[in-house]
Amino acid sequence: MNEIEDGLCPSDLKNLKGWGDKLSQRLTKQLQRHGDENGLQMPTKGKRKRAARLPGEDELDNPGLEARPAQRPRTTAGPKKPYVPNYRSGPYAILYVLARHDPDSQVGMTREEIVAAGQPYCNASFTIGDKSRYHTAWNGINKLLDENLVFIKRGPVKRYLLTPGGKDLALNILEVADSRADNSAMDLFVDEDNQEAAIKDKKPKTDGDQYKDVVVKGETIPNNAALPNITPIRLAPASFTVELVIDNREIRSKADREYMQREFMKRGIKFITRPLALGDFIWVAKCNRPGWLEQMEASEKRVDAQGHRDTASDQVVLDWIVERKRLDDLIYSNIDGRYREQKFRLRRSGVKNVIYVVEHKEISEERYNRSKEAVETMVTQLQVVNGYFLKKTKNTDDTIKYLTSMTKMIQKMYEGKSLFVIRSKDLTAKNYLPLLKHLRETKPDMSHHIVYPAFASLCSKSEMMTLRDLFLKMLMCIKQLTGEKALEIQKIWKTPHEFIKAFEECGAGEEGRKKINMVADRLDHLYGNKKISRLLSEQIAKVWGDA
């Protein structure tokens, strides 16, 4: 007897919705009768006999059915791969700082020292929780301890040191980090949400590097009597046009780098594109007679690599600068330290009117809620503390519309008046801000400016950093220690050496408890945004006084 070809038992139909025992029994009897009449054997219960099919037949009969992927062959477990931390993660920053401090150190670093020094090298915050209030970048230390890359030196204060294996890895990280100084591979480590910031960091060197030799460092100016006696060059009305300057890293996307330029052209806005040393947009007064400012010795004649005359010497920087941020980039820059550095450099630029344009790109509700408090604090500080103007826009097109209106307003403001240009040879990095302040106070009706090469030179990140600037930046690495508070500390202790020495003079043991409240007690006369709390004073003492 042959078996019924279908190989399906009626009782199997009970698995379908609407089929019961009685219906299955009735069909079983009918199938048995059919088998007896035709000499066929009943199929065994639960057994299914699948007919042979041609390759691809399942796909033809069932177009929506995906072919089952081939099972991957098992592989035998190989040796465990050595641990390498992700770029700019918590473990990465900790190893980087320990290697930079001293890879052979027998003393090590405290947690507070590592956190303060490591934040600029980490994308996550060492102090603000990520997935929970208790999970920060510092949790990466547990991974380093588990991997035997770092060990703890016990004592009154825990100190962290590199193991021999940790030293090798940390030195490799340090070497790679130094070779990445030009950010040539930045896009390998950045997610899509921060792609624009990565593009901006990846572009060629800025004009600050090209013009770094225009303004010399000079000597400290103790008072106004030490300022140079200058005779500025007058740029008469109608002898110049006001134009917008766009940083060449300001793009809409990798695929459309010239979108903003096309949109400004449609709106009839004259613009110049160049790698700005500071800010994303500035405005310049472009002299109508090329080379005239050079003839008047307001600027030096310069040529590019091809021997062509540098037209930047014809451009005078006006008192307006724009820093453009997407909301997600603003959050990100606060985490990695760029936000504070940019504010610091904007203050040193001497430009009176600073505008932050924040584009409200949609981000996940969870991410925004995690950063909501930090964003609100940043926005308040920008407007109230720093005195900057904040403009919120919806997207890139809305930003272009706003900048178009700004350009037209600034053109009306300047093109009908005289401008006074300070000669570059009269400037130094030390006298620039005092001189500008003195001129604005004594001659408020005159608009004093400098040519673009001098501006780029003064805004250079690397060339014009004074000990005072460096000390302020070091202080502001501590959470909640704002620029205003750092300035008040520096009024008492002028240099890092003076500050550390003051902590040492507090003594050791029980006497050393004075360290904790030293800053708060000395600055107890301050109030408002400048007041230093006991908690912050203790944090400062831990970092600077090893309290």
Coordinates of C-alpha atoms in Angstrom, one line a residue:
M1 CA 0.0 0.0 0.0
N2 CA 1.3 3.4 -0.9
E3 CA 1.0 6.2 1.6
I4 CA -1.3 9.1 0.9
E5 CA 1.0 11.6 -0.9
D6 CA 0.1 14.7 1.1
G7 CA 1.4 13.1 4.3
L8 CA -0.9 15.3 6.3
C9 CA -3.0 13.9 9.2
P10 CA -6.4 15.5 9.8
S11 CA -5.7 15.8 13.5
D12 CA -2.9 18.3 12.6
L13 CA -5.6 20.7 11.5
K14 CA -6.6 21.3 15.1
N15 CA -3.7 23.7 15.3
L16 CA -5.6 26.0 13.0
K17 CA -8.1 28.5 14.4
G18 CA -11.8 27.3 14.1
W19 CA -10.9 23.6 13.8
G20 CA -12.1 21.2 16.6
D21 CA -12.0 17.5 17.6
K22 CA -15.3 16.6 15.9
L23 CA -14.4 18.1 12.6
S24 CA -11.0 16.4 12.7
Q25 CA -12.6 13.0 13.5
R26 CA -15.1 13.4 10.6
L27 CA -12.4 14.2 8.2
T28 CA -10.3 11.3 9.5
K29 CA -13.1 8.8 8.8
Q30 CA -13.6 10.2 5.3
L31 CA -9.9 10.0 4.6
Q32 CA -9.8 6.4 5.9
R33 CA -12.7 5.5 3.6
H34 CA -10.9 7.2 0.7
G35 CA -7.7 5.1 1.4
D36 CA -9.6 1.8 1.6
E37 CA -11.3 2.4 -1.7
N38 CA -8.1 3.4 -3.5
G39 CA -5.6 1.1 -1.7
L40 CA -3.8 3.9 0.1
Q41 CA -2.3 3.8 3.6
M42 CA -3.3 6.4 6.2
P43 CA -0.4 8.8 7.0
T44 CA 1.2 8.4 10.4
K45 CA 0.0 11.0 12.9
G46 CA 2.3 14.0 13.1
K47 CA 4.4 12.9 10.2
R48 CA 4.9 15.2 7.2
K49 CA 6.5 14.2 4.0
R50 CA 7.9 17.1 2.1
A51 CA 7.9 16.8 -1.6
A52 CA 11.1 17.6 -3.4
R53 CA 11.3 21.1 -4.8
L54 CA 13.5 22.7 -7.4
P55 CA 16.0 25.4 -6.3
G56 CA 14.2 28.7 -5.9
E57 CA 10.7 27.1 -6.0
D58 CA 9.9 28.4 -2.5
E59 CA 10.7 31.9 -3.6
L60 CA 8.5 31.7 -6.7
D61 CA 5.6 30.2 -4.8
N62 CA 6.0 32.7 -1.9
P63 CA 7.6 35.9 -3.1
G64 CA 7.5 37.4 0.4
L65 CA 9.3 34.5 1.9
E66 CA 13.0 35.1 2.6
A67 CA 15.4 32.3 2.1
R68 CA 16.8 30.8 5.3
P69 CA 20.4 32.0 5.7
A70 CA 23.1 29.3 5.6
Q71 CA 24.2 28.2 9.1
R72 CA 27.6 29.6 10.0
P73 CA 30.2 26.9 10.7
R74 CA 31.4 26.7 14.2
T75 CA 34.8 28.0 14.9
T76 CA 37.1 27.1 17.7
A77 CA 37.7 29.9 20.2
G78 CA 41.1 31.5 19.6
P79 CA 43.3 33.5 22.0
K80 CA 41.6 36.5 23.7
K81 CA 42.1 39.8 21.9
P82 CA 44.0 42.4 23.9
Y83 CA 41.7 45.2 25.2
V84 CA 41.9 48.5 23.4
P85 CA 39.6 51.3 24.6
N86 CA 37.3 53.2 22.2
Y87 CA 38.6 56.6 21.1
R88 CA 37.6 59.4 23.5
S89 CA 35.9 57.0 25.9
G90 CA 36.4 57.1 29.6
P91 CA 39.1 54.4 29.7
Y92 CA 40.9 56.1 26.8
A93 CA 41.0 59.5 28.5
I94 CA 42.2 57.9 31.8
L95 CA 45.1 56.1 30.1
Y96 CA 45.9 59.2 28.0
V97 CA 46.2 61.4 31.1
L98 CA 48.2 58.9 33.0
A99 CA 50.7 58.6 30.1
R100 CA 50.8 62.3 29.6
H101 CA 51.4 63.0 33.3
D102 CA 54.2 60.4 33.6
P103 CA 54.0 56.8 32.5
D104 CA 56.8 55.8 34.9
S105 CA 55.4 57.6 37.9
Q106 CA 55.5 55.9 41.3
V107 CA 53.2 58.5 42.8
G108 CA 50.3 58.4 40.3
M109 CA 47.3 60.7 40.1
T110 CA 44.2 61.1 42.3
R111 CA 40.7 60.7 40.8
E112 CA 40.1 64.4 40.9
E113 CA 43.3 65.1 39.0
I114 CA 42.5 62.6 36.3
V115 CA 38.9 63.9 35.9
A116 CA 40.1 67.5 35.6
A117 CA 42.8 66.7 33.1
G118 CA 41.0 64.0 31.2
Q119 CA 37.6 65.7 30.4
P120 CA 38.9 67.5 27.2
Y121 CA 39.9 64.0 25.9
C122 CA 36.6 62.3 26.5
N123 CA 33.2 62.6 24.8
A124 CA 31.2 61.6 27.8
S125 CA 31.2 63.5 31.0
F126 CA 33.2 62.5 34.1
T127 CA 30.7 64.2 36.4
I128 CA 27.3 64.1 34.8
G129 CA 25.6 60.6 34.6
D130 CA 24.8 59.1 31.3
K131 CA 22.3 56.1 31.5
S132 CA 21.8 56.8 35.2
R133 CA 23.0 59.5 37.6
Y134 CA 25.7 57.1 38.8
H135 CA 27.2 56.1 35.4
T136 CA 29.8 58.5 34.2
A137 CA 33.0 58.3 32.2
W138 CA 34.9 57.6 35.4
N139 CA 33.2 54.1 35.5
G140 CA 35.7 53.2 32.8
I141 CA 38.4 52.9 35.6
N142 CA 36.7 49.5 36.6
K143 CA 37.4 48.1 33.1
L144 CA 41.0 49.2 33.3
L145 CA 41.4 47.6 36.8
D146 CA 39.8 44.4 35.5
E147 CA 42.2 44.3 32.5
N148 CA 45.1 44.8 34.8
L149 CA 46.1 48.1 33.0
V150 CA 45.8 50.3 36.1
F151 CA 46.3 49.6 39.8
I152 CA 45.4 51.6 43.0
K153 CA 48.0 52.8 45.4
R154 CA 46.4 52.9 48.8
G155 CA 46.9 55.7 51.3
P156 CA 45.1 58.7 52.8
V157 CA 44.0 59.4 49.2
K158 CA 43.7 56.8 46.5
R159 CA 46.1 57.2 43.6
Y160 CA 46.0 55.5 40.3
L161 CA 49.1 54.2 38.4
L162 CA 49.8 52.3 35.2
T163 CA 50.8 48.6 35.3
P164 CA 53.6 47.6 32.9
G165 CA 50.9 46.4 30.4
G166 CA 49.0 49.6 30.9
K167 CA 52.1 51.7 30.3
D168 CA 52.6 50.0 26.9
L169 CA 49.0 50.6 25.8
A170 CA 48.9 54.1 27.2
L171 CA 52.1 55.1 25.4
N172 CA 50.6 53.7 22.1
I173 CA 47.5 55.8 22.7
L174 CA 49.6 58.9 23.4
E175 CA 51.6 58.3 20.2
V176 CA 48.5 57.8 18.1
A177 CA 46.9 60.9 19.6
D178 CA 49.9 63.1 18.9
S179 CA 50.0 61.8 15.3
R180 CA 46.3 62.7 15.0
A181 CA 46.9 66.3 15.8
D182 CA 45.7 67.3 12.3
N183 CA 42.5 65.4 12.9
S184 CA 43.1 63.5 9.6
A185 CA 41.1 60.5 10.7
M186 CA 38.5 62.2 12.9
D187 CA 35.6 60.9 10.8
L188 CA 36.4 57.3 11.8
F189 CA 35.4 57.9 15.4
V190 CA 32.3 60.2 15.0
D191 CA 28.7 59.2 14.9
E192 CA 26.2 60.6 12.4
D193 CA 24.7 63.0 14.9
N194 CA 28.0 64.8 15.3
Q195 CA 29.1 64.5 11.7
E196 CA 29.0 68.3 11.1
A197 CA 31.3 69.0 14.1
A198 CA 33.7 66.3 12.8
I199 CA 33.8 67.9 9.3
K200 CA 34.6 71.3 10.9
D201 CA 37.4 69.8 13.0
K202 CA 38.8 67.9 10.0
K203 CA 39.3 70.8 7.6
P204 CA 42.7 72.3 6.8
K205 CA 44.6 74.6 9.2
T206 CA 43.0 77.9 10.0
D207 CA 44.2 81.4 9.1
G208 CA 45.5 81.6 12.6
D209 CA 48.4 79.4 11.5
Q210 CA 48.9 81.3 8.2
Y211 CA 49.2 84.7 9.9
K212 CA 50.7 83.7 13.3
D213 CA 53.8 85.9 12.7
V214 CA 51.8 89.1 11.9
V215 CA 51.5 90.2 15.6
V216 CA 54.3 89.6 18.1
K217 CA 53.8 88.6 21.7
G218 CA 55.2 91.8 23.3
E219 CA 55.6 92.9 26.9
T220 CA 52.9 93.1 29.6
I221 CA 51.2 96.4 29.9
P222 CA 51.1 97.5 33.6
N223 CA 49.0 100.6 33.0
N224 CA 47.6 102.9 30.3
A225 CA 50.8 105.0 30.4
A226 CA 52.6 102.1 28.9
L227 CA 50.3 101.9 25.9
P228 CA 51.7 103.0 22.5
N229 CA 50.8 106.4 21.1
I230 CA 49.2 105.5 17.8
T231 CA 47.9 107.4 14.8
P232 CA 45.2 105.2 13.1
I233 CA 44.5 105.2 9.4
R234 CA 41.1 106.7 8.4
L235 CA 39.0 104.7 6.0
A236 CA 36.5 107.2 4.6
P237 CA 32.8 106.4 3.9
A238 CA 32.1 104.9 0.4
S239 CA 35.7 103.8 0.2
F240 CA 34.8 100.2 1.3
T241 CA 32.0 97.7 1.1
V242 CA 30.8 95.5 4.0
E243 CA 30.9 91.8 3.2
L244 CA 30.1 88.6 5.0
V245 CA 33.0 86.1 5.7
I246 CA 32.0 82.4 5.9
D247 CA 34.3 79.8 7.5
N248 CA 34.9 77.2 4.9
R249 CA 34.0 74.5 7.4
E250 CA 30.4 75.8 7.5
I251 CA 28.6 73.3 5.3
R252 CA 25.2 71.7 5.1
S253 CA 26.5 68.2 4.6
K254 CA 29.4 66.3 3.1
A255 CA 27.5 65.8 -0.1
D256 CA 26.6 69.6 -0.4
R257 CA 29.4 71.7 0.8
E258 CA 28.5 74.9 -1.1
Y259 CA 24.8 75.1 -0.2
M260 CA 25.1 78.1 2.0
Q261 CA 27.1 80.0 -0.6
R262 CA 24.5 79.3 -3.2
E263 CA 21.7 80.5 -1.0
F264 CA 23.6 83.8 -0.1
M265 CA 24.2 84.4 -3.8
K266 CA 20.4 84.0 -4.5
R267 CA 19.8 86.7 -1.9
G268 CA 22.4 89.1 -3.3
I269 CA 24.8 88.9 -0.4
K270 CA 28.5 89.4 -1.1
F271 CA 30.6 87.0 0.8
I272 CA 34.2 85.7 1.2
T273 CA 35.0 82.1 2.1
R274 CA 38.1 81.3 4.1
P275 CA 39.2 79.1 7.1
L276 CA 38.4 81.5 9.9
A277 CA 40.7 81.5 12.9
L278 CA 37.7 82.2 15.2
G279 CA 34.0 82.0 14.8
D280 CA 31.9 80.7 11.9
F281 CA 30.9 84.1 10.4
I282 CA 32.3 87.6 10.7
W283 CA 31.9 90.8 8.7
V284 CA 34.7 92.8 7.1
A285 CA 35.0 96.2 5.5
K286 CA 36.7 95.5 2.1
C287 CA 38.7 98.4 0.8
N288 CA 37.7 99.4 -2.7
R289 CA 41.4 100.3 -3.6
P290 CA 43.4 97.1 -3.4
G291 CA 46.7 97.6 -1.7
W292 CA 45.8 101.1 -0.3
L293 CA 46.0 99.9 3.4
E294 CA 49.4 98.4 2.7
Q295 CA 50.6 101.8 1.2
M296 CA 49.3 103.5 4.4
E297 CA 51.3 100.9 6.5
A298 CA 48.1 99.7 8.1
S299 CA 49.1 96.2 6.9
E300 CA 52.1 94.4 5.4
K301 CA 52.1 93.1 1.9
R302 CA 51.9 89.4 1.8
V303 CA 51.8 86.8 -1.0
D304 CA 50.5 83.2 -1.1
A305 CA 52.3 80.0 -2.1
Q306 CA 51.7 80.8 -5.8
G307 CA 53.1 84.3 -5.5
H308 CA 49.7 86.0 -5.7
R309 CA 49.1 89.0 -3.5
D310 CA 47.1 88.2 -0.3
T311 CA 43.8 90.2 -0.5
A312 CA 43.1 89.7 3.2
S313 CA 45.2 92.8 3.8
D314 CA 42.4 94.8 2.2
Q315 CA 39.9 93.6 4.8
V316 CA 39.1 95.3 8.1
V317 CA 37.4 93.2 10.8
L318 CA 34.2 94.7 12.1
D319 CA 32.7 94.3 15.6
W320 CA 30.4 91.4 14.9
I321 CA 31.1 87.6 15.1
V322 CA 28.8 84.6 14.9
E323 CA 29.3 81.2 16.4
R324 CA 26.8 78.7 14.9
K325 CA 25.8 75.6 16.8
R326 CA 23.3 72.8 16.3
L327 CA 21.6 71.9 19.5
D328 CA 23.3 68.5 19.5
D329 CA 26.7 70.0 18.8
L330 CA 26.2 72.5 21.6
I331 CA 25.6 69.6 24.0
Y332 CA 28.5 67.7 22.6
S333 CA 30.9 70.7 22.7
N334 CA 30.0 71.2 26.4
I335 CA 31.0 67.6 27.1
D336 CA 34.3 67.6 25.2
G337 CA 35.4 71.1 26.4
R338 CA 35.2 73.0 23.0
Y339 CA 32.4 75.2 24.3
R340 CA 34.4 76.7 27.1
E341 CA 37.5 77.1 24.9
Q342 CA 35.5 78.9 22.2
K343 CA 34.0 81.3 24.8
F344 CA 37.4 81.9 26.2
R345 CA 38.9 82.8 22.8
L346 CA 35.9 84.9 21.9
R347 CA 36.5 87.0 25.0
R348 CA 40.1 87.5 24.0
S349 CA 39.2 88.5 20.4
G350 CA 38.2 92.0 21.3
V351 CA 35.0 91.8 19.2
K352 CA 32.2 93.7 21.0
N353 CA 29.2 91.9 19.5
V354 CA 29.2 88.1 19.8
I355 CA 26.2 86.1 18.6
Y356 CA 25.5 82.4 19.2
V357 CA 23.1 81.0 16.6
V358 CA 21.6 77.7 17.9
E359 CA 19.8 75.5 15.4
H360 CA 17.2 73.4 17.1
K361 CA 17.9 70.1 15.2
E362 CA 15.6 67.4 16.5
I363 CA 17.3 65.0 19.0
S364 CA 15.9 62.1 21.0
E365 CA 13.8 63.1 24.0
E366 CA 15.9 60.9 26.2
R367 CA 19.1 62.6 25.1
Y368 CA 17.7 66.0 25.5
N369 CA 16.3 65.3 29.0
R370 CA 19.7 64.0 30.1
S371 CA 21.2 67.3 29.0
K372 CA 18.3 69.7 29.6
E373 CA 19.7 71.2 32.8
A374 CA 23.2 71.7 31.2
V375 CA 21.7 73.3 28.1
E376 CA 19.6 75.7 30.2
T377 CA 22.7 76.7 32.3
M378 CA 24.8 77.2 29.1
V379 CA 22.1 79.4 27.6
T380 CA 21.7 81.5 30.7
Q381 CA 25.5 82.0 31.1
L382 CA 25.8 83.1 27.4
Q383 CA 23.3 85.8 27.8
V384 CA 23.5 86.9 31.5
V385 CA 27.1 86.3 32.4
N386 CA 29.0 86.6 29.1
G387 CA 26.7 89.3 27.6
Y388 CA 26.4 87.4 24.3
F389 CA 23.3 87.5 22.1
L390 CA 21.5 84.2 21.6
K391 CA 19.5 83.5 18.4
K392 CA 17.5 80.3 18.0
T393 CA 16.8 79.1 14.5
K394 CA 14.9 76.1 13.2
N395 CA 17.4 74.8 10.6
T396 CA 20.2 75.8 8.2
D397 CA 17.7 77.7 5.9
D398 CA 16.5 79.7 8.9
T399 CA 20.1 80.5 9.9
I400 CA 20.8 81.7 6.3
K401 CA 17.7 84.0 6.5
Y402 CA 18.9 85.5 9.8
L403 CA 22.5 86.1 8.5
T404 CA 21.1 87.8 5.4
S405 CA 19.1 90.2 7.6
M406 CA 22.2 90.7 9.8
T407 CA 24.4 91.5 6.8
K408 CA 22.0 94.1 5.5
M409 CA 21.8 95.7 8.9
I410 CA 25.6 95.9 9.4
Q411 CA 26.0 97.3 5.9
K412 CA 23.6 100.2 6.8
M413 CA 25.4 100.6 10.1
Y414 CA 29.0 101.0 8.7
E415 CA 29.0 102.0 5.1
G416 CA 28.0 105.6 5.8
K417 CA 30.7 106.3 8.5
S418 CA 34.5 106.5 8.8
L419 CA 36.5 103.6 10.1
F420 CA 39.9 104.0 11.9
V421 CA 42.4 101.2 11.4
I422 CA 45.1 100.4 13.9
R423 CA 48.4 99.6 12.2
S424 CA 49.5 96.0 12.7
K425 CA 53.0 97.1 13.6
D426 CA 51.6 99.0 16.6
L427 CA 50.0 95.8 18.0
T428 CA 51.2 93.1 20.3
A429 CA 49.4 90.2 21.9
K430 CA 49.8 91.9 25.3
N431 CA 48.8 95.5 24.4
Y432 CA 45.8 94.7 22.0
L433 CA 43.0 94.4 24.5
P434 CA 44.2 97.2 26.9
L435 CA 44.7 99.5 23.8
L436 CA 41.3 98.7 22.4
K437 CA 39.6 99.3 25.8
H438 CA 41.4 102.6 26.2
L439 CA 40.4 103.8 22.7
R440 CA 36.8 102.8 23.3
E441 CA 36.7 104.7 26.6
T442 CA 38.5 107.9 25.5
K443 CA 37.2 108.1 21.9
P444 CA 33.8 106.5 21.9
D445 CA 32.7 108.3 18.7
M446 CA 35.5 106.7 16.7
S447 CA 35.2 103.1 15.4
H448 CA 38.6 101.5 15.8
H449 CA 39.5 98.2 14.0
I450 CA 42.3 96.0 12.8
V451 CA 43.0 94.3 9.4
Y452 CA 42.1 90.6 9.1
P453 CA 45.7 89.2 9.1
A454 CA 46.3 90.8 12.5
F455 CA 42.9 89.6 13.8
A456 CA 43.7 86.0 12.7
S457 CA 47.2 86.2 14.3
L458 CA 45.7 87.4 17.6
C459 CA 43.1 84.6 17.6
S460 CA 45.6 81.9 16.9
K461 CA 45.1 79.0 19.4
S462 CA 48.7 78.2 19.9
E463 CA 50.7 81.3 19.6
M464 CA 49.2 83.9 21.9
M465 CA 48.4 81.9 25.1
T466 CA 49.8 83.7 28.1
L467 CA 50.4 82.2 31.5
R468 CA 47.4 84.1 32.8
D469 CA 45.2 82.6 30.1
L470 CA 46.6 79.1 30.8
F471 CA 45.9 79.5 34.5
L472 CA 42.3 80.5 33.9
K473 CA 41.8 77.5 31.6
M474 CA 43.3 75.1 34.2
L475 CA 41.0 76.5 36.9
M476 CA 37.9 76.2 34.7
C477 CA 38.5 72.5 34.2
I478 CA 36.9 72.0 37.6
K479 CA 33.1 71.6 37.4
Q480 CA 31.1 74.6 38.4
L481 CA 34.2 76.8 38.4
T482 CA 33.1 79.4 35.8
G483 CA 35.2 82.1 34.1
E484 CA 34.0 84.7 36.5
K485 CA 35.0 82.7 39.5
A486 CA 38.3 81.9 38.0
L487 CA 39.0 85.6 37.4
E488 CA 38.3 86.3 41.0
I489 CA 40.7 83.6 42.1
Q490 CA 43.4 84.9 39.8
K491 CA 43.1 88.4 41.3
I492 CA 44.4 86.9 44.6
W493 CA 46.8 84.3 43.3
K494 CA 48.3 85.5 40.0
T495 CA 50.0 82.3 38.8
P496 CA 49.6 78.5 39.4
H497 CA 52.8 78.6 41.4
E498 CA 51.3 81.2 43.8
F499 CA 48.1 79.2 44.1
I500 CA 49.9 75.9 44.9
K501 CA 52.3 77.6 47.4
A502 CA 49.3 79.1 49.2
F503 CA 47.9 75.6 49.8
E504 CA 51.3 74.3 50.9
E505 CA 51.5 77.2 53.5
C506 CA 48.3 75.9 55.1
G507 CA 50.5 73.1 56.6
A508 CA 49.8 69.4 57.0
G509 CA 47.8 67.2 59.3
E510 CA 45.0 68.9 61.2
E511 CA 46.4 72.3 60.2
G512 CA 46.0 71.2 56.6
R513 CA 42.3 71.2 57.0
K514 CA 42.5 75.0 56.3
K515 CA 43.1 74.0 52.7
I516 CA 39.5 72.9 52.2
N517 CA 38.0 76.4 53.0
M518 CA 41.0 78.5 51.9
V519 CA 39.4 79.8 48.7
A520 CA 35.9 80.3 50.1
D521 CA 37.3 82.1 53.2
R522 CA 39.5 84.4 51.1
L523 CA 36.7 85.3 48.7
D524 CA 33.8 85.4 51.1
H525 CA 33.0 89.0 50.1
L526 CA 31.8 87.9 46.7
Y527 CA 28.1 87.2 45.9
G528 CA 25.9 86.1 43.0
N529 CA 27.6 84.4 40.1
K530 CA 31.1 85.1 41.5
K531 CA 30.4 83.5 45.0
I532 CA 32.5 80.3 45.7
S533 CA 30.7 77.8 47.9
R534 CA 32.3 75.6 50.6
L535 CA 31.6 72.6 48.4
L536 CA 33.4 74.1 45.4
S537 CA 36.2 75.3 47.6
E538 CA 36.8 71.8 48.8
Q539 CA 36.8 70.5 45.2
I540 CA 39.4 73.1 44.3
A541 CA 41.5 72.1 47.3
K542 CA 41.4 68.5 46.3
V543 CA 42.7 69.3 42.8
W544 CA 45.3 72.0 43.6
G545 CA 46.1 71.4 47.2
D546 CA 45.9 67.6 47.4
A547 CA 43.6 68.0 50.4

